[in-house]
PDB file of C-alpha atoms and ligand atoms in Angstrom:
ATOM      1  CA  MET A   1     -12.001  -7.570  14.223  1.00 42.00           C
ATOM      2  CA  SER A   2     -12.893  -3.942  14.632  1.00 43.00           C
ATOM      3  CA  GLU A   3     -15.693  -2.419  16.619  1.00 41.00           C
ATOM      4  CA  GLN A   4     -17.597  -2.217  13.368  1.00 46.00           C
ATOM      5  CA  THR A   5     -17.806  -5.962  13.327  1.00 46.00           C
ATOM      6  CA  ILE A   6     -21.314  -7.328  13.396  1.00 48.00           C
ATOM      7  CA  ASN A   7     -22.581 -10.577  14.972  1.00 45.00           C
ATOM      8  CA  ALA A   8     -19.811 -12.412  -2.525  1.00 44.00           C
ATOM      9  CA  ASP A   9     -21.575  -6.381 -18.681  1.00 38.00           C
ATOM     10  CA  GLU A  10     -19.081  -8.232 -19.603  1.00 36.00           C
ATOM     11  CA  PRO A  11     -18.261 -11.233 -17.625  1.00 35.00           C
ATOM     12  CA  THR A  12     -14.530 -10.965 -17.713  1.00 34.00           C
ATOM     13  CA  ARG A  13     -12.559  -9.771 -14.761  1.00 39.00           C
ATOM     14  CA  ARG A  14     -15.421  -8.220 -12.866  1.00 40.00           C
ATOM     15  CA  ASP A  15     -18.113 -10.784 -12.582  1.00 39.00           C
ATOM     16  CA  PHE A  16     -20.925 -10.424 -10.169  1.00 42.00           C
ATOM     17  CA  ILE A  17     -21.804 -13.688  -8.635  1.00 43.00           C
ATOM     18  CA  TYR A  18     -24.589 -14.309  -6.270  1.00 44.00           C
ATOM     19  CA  VAL A  19     -24.099 -17.243  -4.019  1.00 42.00           C
ATOM     20  CA  ALA A  20     -27.007 -18.635  -2.122  1.00 36.00           C
ATOM     21  CA  THR A  21     -25.424 -20.379   0.785  1.00 39.00           C
ATOM     22  CA  GLY A  22     -26.592 -23.181   2.970  1.00 33.00           C
ATOM     23  CA  MET A  23     -25.744 -24.533   6.370  1.00 30.00           C
ATOM     24  CA  LEU A  24     -22.286 -25.762   7.276  1.00 33.00           C
ATOM     25  CA  GLY A  25     -21.273 -28.499   4.927  1.00 29.00           C
ATOM     26  CA  ALA A  26     -23.569 -27.379   2.183  1.00 29.00           C
ATOM     27  CA  VAL A  27     -21.413 -25.377  -0.120  1.00 31.00           C
ATOM     28  CA  GLY A  28     -23.089 -22.469  -1.798  1.00 32.00           C
ATOM     29  CA  ALA A  29     -23.596 -22.648  -5.529  1.00 30.00           C
ATOM     30  CA  ALA A  30     -22.161 -19.848  -7.613  1.00 33.00           C
ATOM     31  CA  ALA A  31     -23.197 -18.556 -10.966  1.00 31.00           C
ATOM     32  CA  LEU A  32     -22.065 -15.730 -13.171  1.00 32.00           C
ATOM     33  CA  ALA A  33     -25.280 -13.849 -12.989  1.00 32.00           C
ATOM     34  CA  TRP A  34     -26.766 -10.627 -11.788  1.00 37.00           C
ATOM     35  CA  PRO A  35     -29.125  -9.863 -10.232  1.00 35.00           C
ATOM     36  CA  PHE A  36     -29.643 -12.403  -7.561  1.00 38.00           C
ATOM     37  CA  ILE A  37     -30.539 -15.971  -8.183  1.00 32.00           C
ATOM     38  CA  ASP A  38     -31.716 -18.705  -5.933  1.00 35.00           C
ATOM     39  CA  GLN A  39     -32.286 -16.444  -3.006  1.00 36.00           C
ATOM     40  CA  MET A  40     -34.644 -18.569  -1.011  1.00 36.00           C
ATOM     41  CA  ARG A  41     -33.733 -22.189  -0.767  1.00 42.00           C
ATOM     42  CA  PRO A  42     -35.339 -24.607   1.657  1.00 39.00           C
ATOM     43  CA  ASP A  43     -32.540 -23.914   4.073  1.00 48.00           C
ATOM     44  CA  ALA A  44     -33.687 -20.316   4.497  1.00 49.00           C
ATOM     45  CA  ALA A  45     -34.843 -21.107   7.997  1.00 48.00           C
ATOM     46  CA  VAL A  46     -31.332 -22.241   8.843  1.00 47.00           C
ATOM     47  CA  ARG A  47     -29.869 -19.016   7.554  1.00 48.00           C
ATOM     48  CA  ALA A  48     -32.443 -16.969   9.391  1.00 51.00           C
ATOM     49  CA  ALA A  49     -31.425 -18.736  12.569  1.00 58.00           C
ATOM     50  CA  GLY A  50     -27.932 -17.397  12.119  1.00 75.00           C
ATOM     51  CA  GLN A  51     -26.045 -20.591  11.402  1.00 91.00           C
ATOM     52  CA  PRO A  52     -22.651 -19.991   9.815  1.00 95.00           C
ATOM     53  CA  VAL A  53     -22.598 -20.473   6.074  1.00 96.00           C
ATOM     54  CA  GLU A  54     -19.818 -22.156   4.134  1.00 96.00           C
ATOM     55  CA  ILE A  55     -18.792 -20.844   0.747  1.00 96.00           C
ATOM     56  CA  ASP A  56     -16.547 -22.453  -1.838  1.00 96.00           C
ATOM     57  CA  VAL A  57     -14.381 -19.568  -3.001  1.00 96.00           C
ATOM     58  CA  SER A  58     -12.074 -21.616  -5.200  1.00 94.00           C
ATOM     59  CA  GLY A  59     -13.645 -20.227  -8.361  1.00 94.00           C
ATOM     60  CA  ILE A  60     -13.293 -16.582  -7.425  1.00 96.00           C
ATOM     61  CA  GLU A  61     -10.365 -14.981  -9.162  1.00 95.00           C
ATOM     62  CA  GLU A  62      -8.468 -11.879  -8.153  1.00 95.00           C
ATOM     63  CA  GLY A  63     -10.592  -8.835  -8.798  1.00 95.00           C
ATOM     64  CA  GLN A  64     -13.894 -10.683  -8.583  1.00 96.00           C
ATOM     65  CA  ALA A  65     -16.672 -10.045  -6.084  1.00 95.00           C
ATOM     66  CA  ILE A  66     -19.676 -12.091  -5.096  1.00 96.00           C
ATOM     67  CA  ILE A  67     -22.622 -11.701  -2.756  1.00 97.00           C
ATOM     68  CA  VAL A  68     -23.534 -14.320  -0.202  1.00 97.00           C
ATOM     69  CA  THR A  69     -26.312 -14.382   2.355  1.00 96.00           C
ATOM     70  CA  TRP A  70     -26.032 -14.929   6.067  1.00 96.00           C
ATOM     71  CA  ARG A  71     -28.851 -14.399   8.510  1.00 94.00           C
ATOM     72  CA  GLY A  72     -30.951 -13.424   5.536  1.00 94.00           C
ATOM     73  CA  ARG A  73     -28.739 -10.461   4.744  1.00 96.00           C
ATOM     74  CA  PRO A  74     -26.349  -9.945   1.833  1.00 97.00           C
ATOM     75  CA  PHE A  75     -22.588  -9.757   2.236  1.00 98.00           C
ATOM     76  CA  PHE A  76     -19.885  -8.967  -0.278  1.00 98.00           C
ATOM     77  CA  VAL A  77     -16.961 -11.336  -0.671  1.00 98.00           C
ATOM     78  CA  ARG A  78     -14.219  -9.846  -2.771  1.00 97.00           C
ATOM     79  CA  ARG A  79     -10.809 -11.193  -3.688  1.00 97.00           C
ATOM     80  CA  LEU A  80      -8.460  -8.250  -3.960  1.00 97.00           C
ATOM     81  CA  THR A  81      -5.635  -7.727  -6.389  1.00 96.00           C
ATOM     82  CA  GLU A  82      -2.313  -6.296  -5.280  1.00 95.00           C
ATOM     83  CA  THR A  83      -3.170  -3.113  -7.150  1.00 95.00           C
ATOM     84  CA  GLU A  84      -6.472  -2.796  -5.335  1.00 96.00           C
ATOM     85  CA  ILE A  85      -4.827  -3.324  -1.958  1.00 96.00           C
ATOM     86  CA  ALA A  86      -2.187  -0.749  -2.790  1.00 96.00           C
ATOM     87  CA  ALA A  87      -4.835   1.738  -3.889  1.00 97.00           C
ATOM     88  CA  ALA A  88      -6.858   1.240  -0.728  1.00 97.00           C
ATOM     89  CA  SER A  89      -3.734   1.448   1.409  1.00 96.00           C
ATOM     90  CA  SER A  90      -2.804   4.776  -0.126  1.00 97.00           C
ATOM     91  CA  LEU A  91      -5.920   6.399   1.301  1.00 97.00           C
ATOM     92  CA  THR A  92      -5.580   8.429   4.482  1.00 96.00           C
ATOM     93  CA  GLU A  93      -7.883   9.594   7.230  1.00 96.00           C
ATOM     94  CA  GLY A  94      -8.549  12.735   5.238  1.00 96.00           C
ATOM     95  CA  ASP A  95      -9.994  10.690   2.395  1.00 95.00           C
ATOM     96  CA  MET A  96     -12.860   9.225   4.371  1.00 96.00           C
ATOM     97  CA  LYS A  97     -15.233   9.905   7.226  1.00 93.00           C
ATOM     98  CA  ASP A  98     -14.845   6.632   9.111  1.00 97.00           C
ATOM     99  CA  PHE A  99     -11.177   5.774   8.857  1.00 97.00           C
ATOM    100  CA  GLN A 100     -10.075   2.245   9.559  1.00 97.00           C
ATOM    101  CA  PRO A 101      -6.724   0.750   8.480  1.00 97.00           C
ATOM    102  CA  VAL A 102      -6.852  -1.582   5.506  1.00 97.00           C
ATOM    103  CA  ASP A 103      -5.286  -4.434   7.445  1.00 95.00           C
ATOM    104  CA  GLU A 104      -8.273  -4.382   9.801  1.00 96.00           C
ATOM    105  CA  ARG A 105     -10.618  -4.757   6.839  1.00 97.00           C
ATOM    106  CA  ILE A 106      -9.052  -7.646   4.949  1.00 97.00           C
ATOM    107  CA  GLY A 107      -8.083 -11.246   5.583  1.00 95.00           C
ATOM    108  CA  GLY A 108      -7.340 -14.497   3.845  1.00 95.00           C
ATOM    109  CA  PRO A 109      -6.574 -18.190   4.164  1.00 93.00           C
ATOM    110  CA  ALA A 110      -3.521 -19.195   6.172  1.00 89.00           C
ATOM    111  CA  GLU A 111      -2.565 -21.590   3.382  1.00 86.00           C
ATOM    112  CA  ALA A 112      -2.273 -18.753   0.894  1.00 83.00           C
ATOM    113  CA  ALA A 113      -0.719 -15.768   2.586  1.00 80.00           C
ATOM    114  CA  SER A 114      -0.676 -13.783  -0.625  1.00 83.00           C
ATOM    115  CA  GLU A 115      -4.446 -13.930  -0.991  1.00 88.00           C
ATOM    116  CA  GLN A 116      -6.336 -11.033   0.483  1.00 95.00           C
ATOM    117  CA  TRP A 117     -10.081 -10.826   0.719  1.00 97.00           C
ATOM    118  CA  VAL A 118     -12.675  -8.429   2.030  1.00 98.00           C
ATOM    119  CA  VAL A 119     -15.891  -9.758   3.512  1.00 98.00           C
ATOM    120  CA  CYS A 120     -18.357  -7.021   4.420  1.00 98.00           C
ATOM    121  CA  SER A 121     -22.013  -6.143   4.557  1.00 98.00           C
ATOM    122  CA  ALA A 122     -23.679  -5.508   1.196  1.00 98.00           C
ATOM    123  CA  ASN A 123     -26.239  -3.173   2.699  1.00 98.00           C
ATOM    124  CA  CYS A 124     -25.338   0.489   2.358  1.00 98.00           C
ATOM    125  CA  THR A 125     -25.019   2.090   5.781  1.00 98.00           C
ATOM    126  CA  HIS A 126     -27.201   4.984   4.657  1.00 98.00           C
ATOM    127  CA  LEU A 127     -30.584   3.367   4.022  1.00 98.00           C
ATOM    128  CA  GLY A 128     -29.704  -0.194   3.209  1.00 98.00           C
ATOM    129  CA  CYS A 129     -29.549  -0.353  -0.591  1.00 98.00           C
ATOM    130  CA  ILE A 130     -27.135  -2.815  -2.136  1.00 98.00           C
ATOM    131  CA  PRO A 131     -24.217  -0.955  -3.692  1.00 98.00           C
ATOM    132  CA  THR A 132     -23.014  -1.857  -7.161  1.00 97.00           C
ATOM    133  CA  THR A 133     -19.559  -3.346  -7.405  1.00 95.00           C
ATOM    134  CA  VAL A 134     -17.235  -1.159  -9.425  1.00 95.00           C
ATOM    135  CA  ASP A 135     -13.655  -1.658 -10.495  1.00 91.00           C
ATOM    136  CA  ASP A 136     -12.154   1.767 -10.212  1.00 94.00           C
ATOM    137  CA  ALA A 137      -9.611   1.435  -7.417  1.00 93.00           C
ATOM    138  CA  PRO A 138      -9.571   2.760  -4.813  1.00 96.00           C
ATOM    139  CA  GLU A 139     -13.334   2.880  -5.372  1.00 97.00           C
ATOM    140  CA  GLY A 140     -14.925  -0.514  -4.989  1.00 97.00           C
ATOM    141  CA  TRP A 141     -18.670  -0.016  -4.578  1.00 98.00           C
ATOM    142  CA  SER A 142     -21.138   2.698  -5.483  1.00 98.00           C
ATOM    143  CA  CYS A 143     -24.617   2.914  -4.047  1.00 98.00           C
ATOM    144  CA  PRO A 144     -27.255   3.601  -6.717  1.00 98.00           C
ATOM    145  CA  CYS A 145     -29.733   5.074  -4.255  1.00 98.00           C
ATOM    146  CA  HIS A 146     -28.058   8.254  -3.065  1.00 98.00           C
ATOM    147  CA  GLY A 147     -24.521   8.086  -4.357  1.00 98.00           C
ATOM    148  CA  SER A 148     -22.447   6.801  -1.493  1.00 98.00           C
ATOM    149  CA  VAL A 149     -19.085   5.493  -2.676  1.00 98.00           C
ATOM    150  CA  PHE A 150     -17.041   2.891  -0.796  1.00 98.00           C
ATOM    151  CA  ASP A 151     -13.474   1.853  -1.365  1.00 98.00           C
ATOM    152  CA  MET A 152     -12.226  -1.637  -2.221  1.00 96.00           C
ATOM    153  CA  THR A 153     -12.453  -2.634   1.419  1.00 98.00           C
ATOM    154  CA  GLY A 154     -15.907  -1.191   2.058  1.00 98.00           C
ATOM    155  CA  ARG A 155     -14.828   2.054   3.706  1.00 98.00           C
ATOM    156  CA  ILE A 156     -17.088   4.996   3.044  1.00 98.00           C
ATOM    157  CA  LEU A 157     -15.341   7.601   0.868  1.00 98.00           C
ATOM    158  CA  ARG A 158     -18.176  10.022   0.170  1.00 97.00           C
ATOM    159  CA  GLY A 159     -21.913  10.349   0.095  1.00 98.00           C
ATOM    160  CA  PRO A 160     -24.522  10.163   2.845  1.00 98.00           C
ATOM    161  CA  ALA A 161     -23.569   6.752   4.266  1.00 98.00           C
ATOM    162  CA  PRO A 162     -22.205   7.557   7.748  1.00 98.00           C
ATOM    163  CA  ILE A 163     -19.994   4.540   8.415  1.00 98.00           C
ATOM    164  CA  ASN A 164     -18.108   1.785   6.651  1.00 98.00           C
ATOM    165  CA  LEU A 165     -19.769  -1.420   5.493  1.00 98.00           C
ATOM    166  CA  PRO A 166     -19.689  -3.572   8.648  1.00 98.00           C
ATOM    167  CA  LEU A 167     -17.641  -6.739   8.799  1.00 98.00           C
ATOM    168  CA  PRO A 168     -19.275 -10.016   9.793  1.00 97.00           C
ATOM    169  CA  PRO A 169     -17.371 -12.673  11.704  1.00 97.00           C
ATOM    170  CA  TYR A 170     -15.702 -15.000   9.233  1.00 97.00           C
ATOM    171  CA  VAL A 171     -12.871 -17.454   8.895  1.00 97.00           C
ATOM    172  CA  PHE A 172     -11.108 -19.248   6.068  1.00 96.00           C
ATOM    173  CA  ALA A 173     -11.293 -22.913   6.996  1.00 95.00           C
ATOM    174  CA  SER A 174      -9.021 -23.709   4.069  1.00 94.00           C
ATOM    175  CA  GLU A 175      -7.703 -22.065   0.934  1.00 93.00           C
ATOM    176  CA  SER A 176     -10.998 -22.750  -0.805  1.00 94.00           C
ATOM    177  CA  THR A 177     -13.493 -22.556   2.038  1.00 96.00           C
ATOM    178  CA  LEU A 178     -14.803 -19.393   3.622  1.00 97.00           C
ATOM    179  CA  ILE A 179     -17.193 -19.600   6.549  1.00 97.00           C
ATOM    180  CA  VAL A 180     -19.254 -16.506   7.303  1.00 97.00           C
ATOM    181  CA  GLY A 181     -20.885 -16.278  10.697  1.00 96.00           C
ATOM    182  CA  THR A 182     -18.074 -17.532  12.913  1.00 94.00           C
ATOM    183  CA  GLU A 183     -14.411 -16.879  13.553  1.00 91.00           C
ATOM    184  CA  THR A 184     -13.768 -20.499  14.466  1.00 88.00           C
ATOM    185  CA  ALA A 185     -13.176 -22.932  11.641  1.00 81.00           C
ATOM    186  CA  GLY A 186     -14.444 -25.881  13.624  1.00 70.00           C
ATOM    187  CA  ALA A 187     -17.650 -24.182  14.769  1.00 55.00           C
TER     188      ALA A 187
HETATM  189  S1  FES B   1     -28.922   3.892   0.614  1.00 66.57           S
HETATM  190 FE1  FES B   1     -26.903   4.026  -0.174  1.00 66.57          FE
HETATM  191  S2  FES B   1     -26.571   6.139  -0.390  1.00 66.57           S
HETATM  192 FE2  FES B   1     -28.582   6.019   0.414  1.00 66.57          FE
END
């Protein structure tokens, strides 16, 4: 994990799903909806306390992105396509202000080596707005507030945001289960 690490129209390929997540063992519910739904469940106190959250990602197809909450803050979870990874990988240090290699920004379940995901903060590093997910590789998110544009892995390409979207600790406990808030599956 990098030094940036900090302690998920037309509902076809690019669906925006907001997943309100619960404590470990309580799988977050997903819905094809935007904007947010079900933001404050009774387990909000658990999230605020920083407990890891478990997300069932089995329904997320390549090219889809969702937002989940952990510690009361939103995080993007995006399953990348090969084309998106290739587009992001083609970018160089000259294309961005806070270069970080793609392989330090993505990960996936051990059981499915071909799957690559990005899990990153959904708060713009300028003033905290939530960027809109776009499907225009290598561009992946665009902030509606002041125009910052991030690539498919959350790296800042242009605009006033000074640094990349930070990465939370996370681990894939299985092919279908992502845990945000820890790097240890058994935690
Ligand atoms: S808050 Fe995103 S560009 Fe200003």
